[in-house]
Tab-separated table of C-alpha atoms in Angstrom:
chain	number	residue	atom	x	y	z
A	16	UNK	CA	0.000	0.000	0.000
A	17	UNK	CA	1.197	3.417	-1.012
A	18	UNK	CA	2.064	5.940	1.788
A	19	UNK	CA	1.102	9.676	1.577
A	20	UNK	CA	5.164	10.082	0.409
A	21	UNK	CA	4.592	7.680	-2.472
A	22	UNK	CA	2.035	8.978	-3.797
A	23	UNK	CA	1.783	10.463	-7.177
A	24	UNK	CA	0.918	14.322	-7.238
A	25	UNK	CA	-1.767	13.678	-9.674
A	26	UNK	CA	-3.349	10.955	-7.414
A	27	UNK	CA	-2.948	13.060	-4.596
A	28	UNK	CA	-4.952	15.762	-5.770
A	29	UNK	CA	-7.590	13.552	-6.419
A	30	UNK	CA	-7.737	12.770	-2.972
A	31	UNK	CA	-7.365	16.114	-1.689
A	32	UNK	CA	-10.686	17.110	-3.789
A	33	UNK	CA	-12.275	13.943	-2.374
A	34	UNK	CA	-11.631	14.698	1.181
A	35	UNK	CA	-13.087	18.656	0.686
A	36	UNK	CA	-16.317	17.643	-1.194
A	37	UNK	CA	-17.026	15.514	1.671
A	38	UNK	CA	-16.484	18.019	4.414
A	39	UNK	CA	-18.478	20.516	2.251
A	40	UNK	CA	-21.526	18.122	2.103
A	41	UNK	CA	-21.134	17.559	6.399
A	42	UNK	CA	-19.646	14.311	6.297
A	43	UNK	CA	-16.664	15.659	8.530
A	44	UNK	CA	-16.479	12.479	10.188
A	45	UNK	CA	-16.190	10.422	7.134
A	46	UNK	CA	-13.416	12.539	5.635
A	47	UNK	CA	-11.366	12.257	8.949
A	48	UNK	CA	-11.576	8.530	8.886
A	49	UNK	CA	-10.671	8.440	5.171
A	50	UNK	CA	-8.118	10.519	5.431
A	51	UNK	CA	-5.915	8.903	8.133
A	52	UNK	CA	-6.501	5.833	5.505
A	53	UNK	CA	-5.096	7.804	2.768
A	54	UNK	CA	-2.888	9.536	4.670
A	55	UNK	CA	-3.528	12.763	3.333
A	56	UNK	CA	-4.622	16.051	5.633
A	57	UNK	CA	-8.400	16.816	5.009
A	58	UNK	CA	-9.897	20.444	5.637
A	59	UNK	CA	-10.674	20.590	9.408
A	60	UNK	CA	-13.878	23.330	7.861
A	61	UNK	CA	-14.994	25.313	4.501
A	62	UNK	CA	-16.896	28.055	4.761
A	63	UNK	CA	-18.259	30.145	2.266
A	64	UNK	CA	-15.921	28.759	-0.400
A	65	UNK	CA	-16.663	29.818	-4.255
A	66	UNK	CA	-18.151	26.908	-6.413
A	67	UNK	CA	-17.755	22.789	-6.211
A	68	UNK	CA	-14.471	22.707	-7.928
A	69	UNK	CA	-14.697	18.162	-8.158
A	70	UNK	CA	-17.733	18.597	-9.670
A	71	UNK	CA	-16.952	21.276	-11.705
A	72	UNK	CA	-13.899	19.002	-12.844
A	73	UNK	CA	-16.456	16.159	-13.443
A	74	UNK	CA	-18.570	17.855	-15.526
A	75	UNK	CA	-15.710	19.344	-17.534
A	76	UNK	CA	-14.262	15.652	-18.046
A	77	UNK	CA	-17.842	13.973	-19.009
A	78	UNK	CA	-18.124	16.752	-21.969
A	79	UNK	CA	-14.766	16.192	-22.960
A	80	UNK	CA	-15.222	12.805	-23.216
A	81	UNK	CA	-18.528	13.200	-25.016
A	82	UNK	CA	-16.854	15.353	-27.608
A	83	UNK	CA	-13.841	12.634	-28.155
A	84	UNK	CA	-16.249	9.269	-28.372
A	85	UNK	CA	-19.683	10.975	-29.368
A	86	UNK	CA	-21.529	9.349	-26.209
A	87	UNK	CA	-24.047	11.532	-24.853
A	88	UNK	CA	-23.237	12.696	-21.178
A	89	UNK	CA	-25.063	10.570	-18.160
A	90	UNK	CA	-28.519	11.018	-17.526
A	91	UNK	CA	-28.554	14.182	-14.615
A	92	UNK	CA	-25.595	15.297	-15.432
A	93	UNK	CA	-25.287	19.174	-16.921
A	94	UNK	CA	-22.650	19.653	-19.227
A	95	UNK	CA	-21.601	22.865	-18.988
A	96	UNK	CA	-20.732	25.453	-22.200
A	97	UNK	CA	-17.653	25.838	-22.665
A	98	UNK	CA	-18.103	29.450	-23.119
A	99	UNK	CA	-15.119	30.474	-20.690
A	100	UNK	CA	-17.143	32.406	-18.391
A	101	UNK	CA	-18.397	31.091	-14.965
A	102	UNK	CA	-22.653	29.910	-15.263
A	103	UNK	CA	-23.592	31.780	-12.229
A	104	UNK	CA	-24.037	35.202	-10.458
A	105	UNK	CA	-20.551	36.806	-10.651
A	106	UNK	CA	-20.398	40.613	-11.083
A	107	UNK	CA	-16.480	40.338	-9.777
A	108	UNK	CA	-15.673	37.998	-13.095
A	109	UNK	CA	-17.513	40.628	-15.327
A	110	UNK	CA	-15.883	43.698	-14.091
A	111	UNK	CA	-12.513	42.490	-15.619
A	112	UNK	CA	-14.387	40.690	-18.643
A	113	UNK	CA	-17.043	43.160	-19.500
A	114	UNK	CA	-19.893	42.114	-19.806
A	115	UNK	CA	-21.564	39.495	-21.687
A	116	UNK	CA	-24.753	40.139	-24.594
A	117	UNK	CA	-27.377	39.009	-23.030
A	118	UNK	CA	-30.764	38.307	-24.362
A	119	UNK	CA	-33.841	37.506	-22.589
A	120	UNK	CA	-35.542	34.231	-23.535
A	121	UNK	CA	-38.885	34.370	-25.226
A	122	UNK	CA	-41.435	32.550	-22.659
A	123	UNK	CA	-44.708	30.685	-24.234
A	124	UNK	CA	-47.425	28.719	-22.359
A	125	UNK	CA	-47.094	25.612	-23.105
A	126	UNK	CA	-49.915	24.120	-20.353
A	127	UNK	CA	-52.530	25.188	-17.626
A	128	UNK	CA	-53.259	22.878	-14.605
A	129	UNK	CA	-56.192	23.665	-12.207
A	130	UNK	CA	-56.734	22.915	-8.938
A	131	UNK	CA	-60.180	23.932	-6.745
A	132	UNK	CA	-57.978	26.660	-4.763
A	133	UNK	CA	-55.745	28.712	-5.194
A	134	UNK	CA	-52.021	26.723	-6.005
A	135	UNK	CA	-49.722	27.633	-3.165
A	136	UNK	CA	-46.193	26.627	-4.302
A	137	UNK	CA	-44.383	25.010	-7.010
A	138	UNK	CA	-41.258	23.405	-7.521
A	139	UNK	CA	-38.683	21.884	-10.429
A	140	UNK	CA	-36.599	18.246	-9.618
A	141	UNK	CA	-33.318	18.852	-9.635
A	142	UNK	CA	-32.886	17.581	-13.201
A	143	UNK	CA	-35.146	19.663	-14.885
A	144	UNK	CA	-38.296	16.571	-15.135
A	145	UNK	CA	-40.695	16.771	-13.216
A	146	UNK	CA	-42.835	19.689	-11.417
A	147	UNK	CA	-44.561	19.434	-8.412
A	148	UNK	CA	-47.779	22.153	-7.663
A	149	UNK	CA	-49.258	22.274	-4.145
A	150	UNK	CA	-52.613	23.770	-3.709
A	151	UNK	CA	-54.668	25.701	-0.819
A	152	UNK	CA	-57.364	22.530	-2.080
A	153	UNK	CA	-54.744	20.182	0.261
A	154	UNK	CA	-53.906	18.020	-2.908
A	155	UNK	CA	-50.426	17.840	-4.850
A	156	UNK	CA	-49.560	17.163	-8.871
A	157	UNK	CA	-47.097	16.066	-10.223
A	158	UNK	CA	-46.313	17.013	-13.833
A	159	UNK	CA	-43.844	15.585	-16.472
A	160	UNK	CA	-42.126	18.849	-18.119
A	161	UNK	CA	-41.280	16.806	-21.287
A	162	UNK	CA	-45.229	16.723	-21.512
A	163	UNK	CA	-45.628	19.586	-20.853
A	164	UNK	CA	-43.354	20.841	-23.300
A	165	UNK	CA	-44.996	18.701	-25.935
A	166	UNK	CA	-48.885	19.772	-25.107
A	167	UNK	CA	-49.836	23.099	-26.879
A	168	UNK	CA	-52.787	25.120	-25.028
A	169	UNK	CA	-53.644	27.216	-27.586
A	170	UNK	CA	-55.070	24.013	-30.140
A	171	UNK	CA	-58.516	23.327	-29.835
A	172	UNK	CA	-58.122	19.335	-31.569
A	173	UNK	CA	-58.105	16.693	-29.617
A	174	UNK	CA	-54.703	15.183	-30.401
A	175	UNK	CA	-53.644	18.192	-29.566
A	176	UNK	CA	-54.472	17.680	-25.982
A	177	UNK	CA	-53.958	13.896	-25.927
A	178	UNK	CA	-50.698	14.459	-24.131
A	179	UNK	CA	-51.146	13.872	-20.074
A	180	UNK	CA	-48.591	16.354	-18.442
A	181	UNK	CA	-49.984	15.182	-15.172
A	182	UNK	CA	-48.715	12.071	-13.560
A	183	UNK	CA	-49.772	11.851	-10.454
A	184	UNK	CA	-52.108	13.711	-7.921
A	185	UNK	CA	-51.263	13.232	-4.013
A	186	UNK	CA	-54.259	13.685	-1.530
A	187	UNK	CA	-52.780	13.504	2.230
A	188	UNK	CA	-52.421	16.971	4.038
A	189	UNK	CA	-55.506	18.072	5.647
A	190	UNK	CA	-54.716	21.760	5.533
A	191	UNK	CA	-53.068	24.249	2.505
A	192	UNK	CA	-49.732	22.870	1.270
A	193	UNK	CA	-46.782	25.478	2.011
A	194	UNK	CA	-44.068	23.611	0.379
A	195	UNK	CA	-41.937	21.391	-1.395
A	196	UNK	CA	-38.409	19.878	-1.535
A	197	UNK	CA	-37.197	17.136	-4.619
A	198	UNK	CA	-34.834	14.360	-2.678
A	199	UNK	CA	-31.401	15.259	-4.942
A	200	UNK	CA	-30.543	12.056	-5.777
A	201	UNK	CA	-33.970	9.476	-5.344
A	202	UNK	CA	-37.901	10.284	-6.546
A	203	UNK	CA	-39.034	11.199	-3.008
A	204	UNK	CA	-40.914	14.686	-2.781
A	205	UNK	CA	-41.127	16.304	0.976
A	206	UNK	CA	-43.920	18.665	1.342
A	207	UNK	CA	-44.997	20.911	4.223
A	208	UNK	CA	-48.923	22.198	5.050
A	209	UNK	CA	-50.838	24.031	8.048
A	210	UNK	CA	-51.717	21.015	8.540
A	211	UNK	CA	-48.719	21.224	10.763
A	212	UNK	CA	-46.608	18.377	9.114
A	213	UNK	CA	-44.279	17.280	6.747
A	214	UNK	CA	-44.674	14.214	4.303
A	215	UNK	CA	-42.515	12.005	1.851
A	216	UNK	CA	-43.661	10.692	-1.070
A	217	UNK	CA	-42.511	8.462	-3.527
A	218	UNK	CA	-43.569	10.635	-6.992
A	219	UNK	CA	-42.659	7.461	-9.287
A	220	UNK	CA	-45.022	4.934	-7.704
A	221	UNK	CA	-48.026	4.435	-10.479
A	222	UNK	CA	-50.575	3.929	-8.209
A	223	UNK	CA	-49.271	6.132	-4.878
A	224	UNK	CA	-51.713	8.510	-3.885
A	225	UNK	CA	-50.509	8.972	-0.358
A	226	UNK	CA	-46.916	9.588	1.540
A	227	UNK	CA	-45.287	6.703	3.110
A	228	UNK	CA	-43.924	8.790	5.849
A	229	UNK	CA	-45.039	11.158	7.959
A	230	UNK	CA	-43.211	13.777	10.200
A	231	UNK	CA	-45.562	15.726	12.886
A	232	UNK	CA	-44.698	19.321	14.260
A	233	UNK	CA	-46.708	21.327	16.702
A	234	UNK	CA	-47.510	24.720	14.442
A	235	UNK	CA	-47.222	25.404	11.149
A	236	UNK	CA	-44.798	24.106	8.642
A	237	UNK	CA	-43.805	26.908	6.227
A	238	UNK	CA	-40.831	25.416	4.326
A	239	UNK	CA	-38.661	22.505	4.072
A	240	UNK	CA	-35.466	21.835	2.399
A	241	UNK	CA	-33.300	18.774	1.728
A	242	UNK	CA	-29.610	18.572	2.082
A	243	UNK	CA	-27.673	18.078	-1.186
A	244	UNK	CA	-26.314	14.726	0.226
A	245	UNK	CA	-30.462	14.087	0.675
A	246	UNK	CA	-29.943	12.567	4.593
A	247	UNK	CA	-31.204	15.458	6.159
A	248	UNK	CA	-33.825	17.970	5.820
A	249	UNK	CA	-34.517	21.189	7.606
A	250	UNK	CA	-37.831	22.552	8.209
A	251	UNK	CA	-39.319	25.941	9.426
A	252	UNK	CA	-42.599	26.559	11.159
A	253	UNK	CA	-44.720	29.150	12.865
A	254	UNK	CA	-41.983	28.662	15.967
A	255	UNK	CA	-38.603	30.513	16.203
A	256	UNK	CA	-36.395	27.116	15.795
A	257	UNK	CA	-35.446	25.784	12.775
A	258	UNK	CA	-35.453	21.762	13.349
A	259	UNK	CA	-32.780	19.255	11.507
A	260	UNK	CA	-34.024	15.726	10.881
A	261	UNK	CA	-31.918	12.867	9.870
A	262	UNK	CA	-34.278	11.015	6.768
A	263	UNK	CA	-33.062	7.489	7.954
A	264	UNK	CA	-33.857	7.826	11.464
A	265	UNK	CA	-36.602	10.793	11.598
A	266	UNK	CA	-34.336	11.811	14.267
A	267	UNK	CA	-34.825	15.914	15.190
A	268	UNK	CA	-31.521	18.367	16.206
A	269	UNK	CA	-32.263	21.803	16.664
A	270	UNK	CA	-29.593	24.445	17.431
A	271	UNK	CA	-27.953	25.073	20.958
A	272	UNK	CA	-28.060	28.572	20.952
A	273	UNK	CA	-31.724	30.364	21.578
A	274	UNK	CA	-29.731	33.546	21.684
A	275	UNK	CA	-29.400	33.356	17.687
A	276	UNK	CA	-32.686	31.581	16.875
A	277	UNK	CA	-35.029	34.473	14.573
A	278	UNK	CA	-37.600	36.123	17.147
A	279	UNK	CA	-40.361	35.069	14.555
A	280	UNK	CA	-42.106	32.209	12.716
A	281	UNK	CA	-39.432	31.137	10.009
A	282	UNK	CA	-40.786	31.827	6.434
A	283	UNK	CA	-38.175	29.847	4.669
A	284	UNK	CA	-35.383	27.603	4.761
A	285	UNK	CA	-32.985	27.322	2.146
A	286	UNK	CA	-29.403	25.055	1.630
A	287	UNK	CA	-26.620	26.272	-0.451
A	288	UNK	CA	-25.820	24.209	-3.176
A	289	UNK	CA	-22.921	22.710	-1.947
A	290	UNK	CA	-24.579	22.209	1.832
A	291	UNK	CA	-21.897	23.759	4.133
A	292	UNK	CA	-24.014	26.760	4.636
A	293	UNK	CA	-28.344	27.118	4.855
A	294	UNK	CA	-30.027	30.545	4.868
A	295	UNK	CA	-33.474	31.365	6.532
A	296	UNK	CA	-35.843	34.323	6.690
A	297	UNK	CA	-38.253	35.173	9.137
A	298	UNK	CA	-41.094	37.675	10.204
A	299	UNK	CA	-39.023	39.313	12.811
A	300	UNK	CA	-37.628	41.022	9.357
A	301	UNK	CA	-33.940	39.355	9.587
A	302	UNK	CA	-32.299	37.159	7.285
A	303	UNK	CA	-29.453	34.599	8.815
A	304	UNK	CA	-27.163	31.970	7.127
A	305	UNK	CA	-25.943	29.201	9.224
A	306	UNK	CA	-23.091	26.686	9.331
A	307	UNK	CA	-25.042	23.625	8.501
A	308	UNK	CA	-21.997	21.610	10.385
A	309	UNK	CA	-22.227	23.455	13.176
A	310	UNK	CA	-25.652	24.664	13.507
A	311	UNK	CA	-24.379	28.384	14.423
A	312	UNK	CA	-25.183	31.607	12.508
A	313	UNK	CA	-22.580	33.130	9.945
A	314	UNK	CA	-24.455	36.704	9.755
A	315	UNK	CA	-28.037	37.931	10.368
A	316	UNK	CA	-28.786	40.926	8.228
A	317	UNK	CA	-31.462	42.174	10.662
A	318	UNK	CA	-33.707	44.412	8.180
A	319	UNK	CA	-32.999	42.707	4.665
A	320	UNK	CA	-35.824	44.723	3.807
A	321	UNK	CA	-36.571	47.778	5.485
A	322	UNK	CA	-38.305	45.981	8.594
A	323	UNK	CA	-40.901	44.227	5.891
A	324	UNK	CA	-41.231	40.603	5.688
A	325	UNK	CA	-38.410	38.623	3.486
A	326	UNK	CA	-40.489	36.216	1.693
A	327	UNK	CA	-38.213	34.099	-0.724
A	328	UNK	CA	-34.056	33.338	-0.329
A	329	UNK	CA	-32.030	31.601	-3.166
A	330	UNK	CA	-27.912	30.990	-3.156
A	331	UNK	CA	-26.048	32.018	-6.111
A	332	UNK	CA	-24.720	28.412	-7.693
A	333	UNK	CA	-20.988	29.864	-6.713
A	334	UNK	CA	-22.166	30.617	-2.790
A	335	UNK	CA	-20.696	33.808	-2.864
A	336	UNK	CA	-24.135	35.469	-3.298
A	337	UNK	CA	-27.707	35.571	-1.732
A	338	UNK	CA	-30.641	36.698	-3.754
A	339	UNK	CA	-33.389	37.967	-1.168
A	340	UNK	CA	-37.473	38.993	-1.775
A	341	UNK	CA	-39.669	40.800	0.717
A	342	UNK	CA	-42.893	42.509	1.073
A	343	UNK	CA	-41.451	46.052	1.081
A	344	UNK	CA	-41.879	45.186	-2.908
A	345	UNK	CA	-37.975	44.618	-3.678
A	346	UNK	CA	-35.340	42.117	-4.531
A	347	UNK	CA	-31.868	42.081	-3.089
A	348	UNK	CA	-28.588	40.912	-4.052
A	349	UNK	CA	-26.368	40.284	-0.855
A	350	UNK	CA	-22.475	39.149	-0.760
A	351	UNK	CA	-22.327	36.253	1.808
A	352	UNK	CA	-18.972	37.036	2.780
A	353	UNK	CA	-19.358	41.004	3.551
A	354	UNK	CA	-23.031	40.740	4.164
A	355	UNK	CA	-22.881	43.960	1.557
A	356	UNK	CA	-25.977	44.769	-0.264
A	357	UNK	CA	-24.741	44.739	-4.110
A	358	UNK	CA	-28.579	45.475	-5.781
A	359	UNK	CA	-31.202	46.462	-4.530
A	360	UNK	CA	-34.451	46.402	-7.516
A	361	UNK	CA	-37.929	48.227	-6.929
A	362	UNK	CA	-41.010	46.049	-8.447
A	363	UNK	CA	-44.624	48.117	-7.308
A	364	UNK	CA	-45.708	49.381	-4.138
A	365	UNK	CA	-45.979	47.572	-0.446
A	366	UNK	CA	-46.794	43.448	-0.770
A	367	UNK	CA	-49.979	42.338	1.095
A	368	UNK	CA	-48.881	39.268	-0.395
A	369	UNK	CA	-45.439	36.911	-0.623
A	370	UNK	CA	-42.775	38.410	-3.368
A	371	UNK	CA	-41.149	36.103	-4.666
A	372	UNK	CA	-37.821	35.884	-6.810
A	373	UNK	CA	-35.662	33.341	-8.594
A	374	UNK	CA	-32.487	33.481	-11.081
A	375	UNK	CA	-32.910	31.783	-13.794
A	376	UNK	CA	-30.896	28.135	-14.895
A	377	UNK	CA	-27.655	30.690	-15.681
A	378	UNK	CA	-28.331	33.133	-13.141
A	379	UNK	CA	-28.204	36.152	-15.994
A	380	UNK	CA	-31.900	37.240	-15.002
A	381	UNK	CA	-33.896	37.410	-11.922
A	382	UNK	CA	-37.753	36.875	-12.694
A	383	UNK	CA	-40.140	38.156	-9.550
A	384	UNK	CA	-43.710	38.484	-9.479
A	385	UNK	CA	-45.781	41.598	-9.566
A	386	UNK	CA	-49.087	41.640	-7.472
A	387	UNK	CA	-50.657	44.242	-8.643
A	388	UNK	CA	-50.946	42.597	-12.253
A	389	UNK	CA	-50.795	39.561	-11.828
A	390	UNK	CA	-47.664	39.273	-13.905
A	391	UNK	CA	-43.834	38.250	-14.159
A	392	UNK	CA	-41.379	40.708	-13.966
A	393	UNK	CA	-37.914	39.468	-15.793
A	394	UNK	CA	-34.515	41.709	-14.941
A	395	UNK	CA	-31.087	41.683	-16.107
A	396	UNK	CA	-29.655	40.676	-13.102
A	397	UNK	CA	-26.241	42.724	-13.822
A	398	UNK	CA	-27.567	46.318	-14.681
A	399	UNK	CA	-31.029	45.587	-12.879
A	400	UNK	CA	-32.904	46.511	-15.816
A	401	UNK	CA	-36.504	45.171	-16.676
A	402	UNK	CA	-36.514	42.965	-19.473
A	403	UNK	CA	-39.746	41.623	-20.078
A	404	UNK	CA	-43.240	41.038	-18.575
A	405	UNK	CA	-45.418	37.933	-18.274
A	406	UNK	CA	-49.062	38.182	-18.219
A	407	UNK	CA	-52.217	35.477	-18.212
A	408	UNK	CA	-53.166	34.564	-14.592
A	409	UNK	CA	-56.266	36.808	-13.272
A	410	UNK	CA	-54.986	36.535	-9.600
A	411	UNK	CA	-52.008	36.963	-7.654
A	412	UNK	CA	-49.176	34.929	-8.975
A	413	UNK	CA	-48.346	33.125	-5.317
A	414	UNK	CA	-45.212	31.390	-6.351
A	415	UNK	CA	-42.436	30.904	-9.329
A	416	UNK	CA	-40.068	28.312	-9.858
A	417	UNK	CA	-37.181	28.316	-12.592
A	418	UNK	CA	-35.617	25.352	-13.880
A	419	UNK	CA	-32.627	24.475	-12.923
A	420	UNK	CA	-31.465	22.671	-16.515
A	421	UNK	CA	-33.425	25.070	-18.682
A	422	UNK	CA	-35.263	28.522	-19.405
A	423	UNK	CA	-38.508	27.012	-18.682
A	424	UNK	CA	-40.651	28.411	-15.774
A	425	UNK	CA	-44.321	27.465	-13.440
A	426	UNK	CA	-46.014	30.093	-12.107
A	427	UNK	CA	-49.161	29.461	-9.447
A	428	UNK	CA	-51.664	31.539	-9.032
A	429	UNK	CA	-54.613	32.648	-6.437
A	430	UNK	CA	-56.762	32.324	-9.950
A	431	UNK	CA	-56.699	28.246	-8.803
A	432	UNK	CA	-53.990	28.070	-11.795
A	433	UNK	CA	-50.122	27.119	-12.232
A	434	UNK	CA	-49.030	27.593	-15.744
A	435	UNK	CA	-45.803	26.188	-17.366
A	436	UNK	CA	-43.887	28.328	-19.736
A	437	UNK	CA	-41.155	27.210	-21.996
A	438	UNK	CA	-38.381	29.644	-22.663
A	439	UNK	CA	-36.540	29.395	-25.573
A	440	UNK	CA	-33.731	31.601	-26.538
């Protein structure tokens, strides 16, 4: 067996990349046990570190190889253009560079769903497939985007409509559903209601119409959010404490510090891509990212927006940026490691209702929601200029979701609508 001196360098650095990923996804322990194996030092902690450089490295080697031997890249993998600039939020990059031409996708419905009430929340998988809509009616769908895609609304024939986006329809919360998390790496959807749980379902099952597990809280669930690795999710409710639970075990972990816990119910709870760090936002006003090792706050930015209510959070794919909502009617751009408002973009007057915002799949626009017309609002998210606007819904748009493989978008509605548009461009 090779010692850490007989290495090659080459081999070495494989390990070395090995050893990081791991402590960046939590599994601390694991690294420190492989490492005195390998003998080679792993990070003791990463914080706030730009982009996954092993996957990066991955992804980079699977389109090489797909250019040498013309086999098409695995399924759920994203092969990134080789277009020499980074695929993410990065105004530092640009500044040197200059910046890119950038022109806003043309967005077309493709389908309508309806639900009894109004639709609540939607979300993308993480590859792109499948969307799940959760409705103030207590009942989920799940939609296949190909199918989507491939249905046109506007035709009146019936081949036409013969296509059937919708694959299955869950009926198990009692109460509105407030959320939704895709498991990264199996088909299990977590949701959250009033109902003051959280379920797990298994989206691929033909003839599932309820969850197979059940996790019960005593308020409120707002939002839930899986860990990249997918063994733990964090939820927040109508209480001040964000709770941890291992999705082997069910077993709960909640931080040790009250002193840092928000003062409010916690609207919602969002990982970083690379799951060192999660962010949450509350009603007390503040926004706070956490060590997700540790369980201890990073930095609270006590007013993110003016006092008002922050209503949506997103990480930058590089983790050096935060993109915040709220219901003083504006979108913020935040740098994690300063805490240092970058943007700050107006949409309308004072929210009664939940703004919310989202990059898009290359994080060149931001598209928010307007509630006093019912529309989408799409902005360069460089120069902070508005690009485009999306009408159709005849209600408050409650929710959008981007996906994360593609310009496609779902909006849901108080009109008892979501609505799937397919970006192209």
């Amino acid at each position: 067996m090779s010692t850490a001196a007989e290495l090659p360098e080459e081999k070495r650095f494989v390990y070395e990349l090995i050893l990081r990923q791991l402590v960046l996804d939590g599994f601390s322990a694991t690294a420190t046990t492989l490492s005195q194996a390998l003998k080679v030092a792993a990070p003791k902690e990463v914080r706030n570190e730009p982009g996954n450089r092993l996957t990066r490295l991955v992804q980079l080697g699977l389109e090489k190889e797909r250019d040498a031997t013309g086999k098409a890249v695995p399924s759920g993998v994203a092969a990134p253009e080789d277009t020499g600039r980074p695929r993410s939020y990065d105004p530092e990059y640009e500044a040197k560079a200059g910046p890119p031409v950038r022109r806003h996708p043309n967005f077309q419905t493709k389908f309508i769903t309806t639900h009894k009430n109004a639709v609540r929340c939607v979300k993308f998988s993480p590859d792109g497939k499948y969307v799940a809509t959760g409705s103030a009616d207590t009942s989920i769908k799940m939609m296949d985007v190909r199918k989507m895609k491939a249905f046109n609304q506007s035709a009146d024939d019936d081949m036409a409509h013969s296509v059937k986006p919708v694959i299955r329809t869950f009926y198990d919360h009692t109460q509105p559903v407030n959320d939704f998390s895709f498991h990264p790496t199996q088909n299990v959807l977590a949701s959250c209601a009033k109902d003051q749980t959280i379920k797990f379902y298994d989206y691929t099952h033909p003839h599932a119409r309820r969850s197979f597990r059940t996790i019960q809280d005593t308020s409120n669930v707002r939002s839930v959010c899986f860990h990249p690795s997918g063994d733990f999710l964090i939820s927040g409710a109508d209480h001040p404490t964000i709770r941890l639970y291992d999705v082997n075990t069910l077993q709960c972990f909640a931080g040790s510090r009250p002193d840092e816990f928000h003062t409010g119910p916690v609207t919602q709870v969002r990982y970083s891509p690379e799951g060192n760090m999660y962010a949450s936002c509350s009603k007390d006003g503040a926004v706070k990212i956490w060590d997700a090792v540790s369980n201890r706050v990073i930095n609270t930015i006590p007013k993110a927006h003016q006092g008002a209510e922050p209503t949506t959070l997103q990480f930058s794919k590089n983790q050096r940026y935060m993109l915040t909502g709220g219901k003083d009617a504006s979108i913020s751009i935040w740098e994690l490691s300063s805490g240092r408002q970058l943007q700050r973009i107006f949409s309308g007057a004072a929210w009664k209702y939940r703004l919310q915002a989202t990059f898009n799949y290359t994080e060149d626009f931001i598209l928010t929601t307007e509630e006093s017309t019912f529309s989408v609002l799409v902005w360069d998210a460089r120069s902070g200029e508005m690009m485009q606007r999306l009408g159709g819904h005849s209600n408050v748009i409650s929710w959008l979701a981007a996906s994360p493989v593609s310009n496609d978008v779902v909006t849901a509605s108080m009109d008892h609508r979501a609505r799937f548009w397919a970006g192209e461009g």
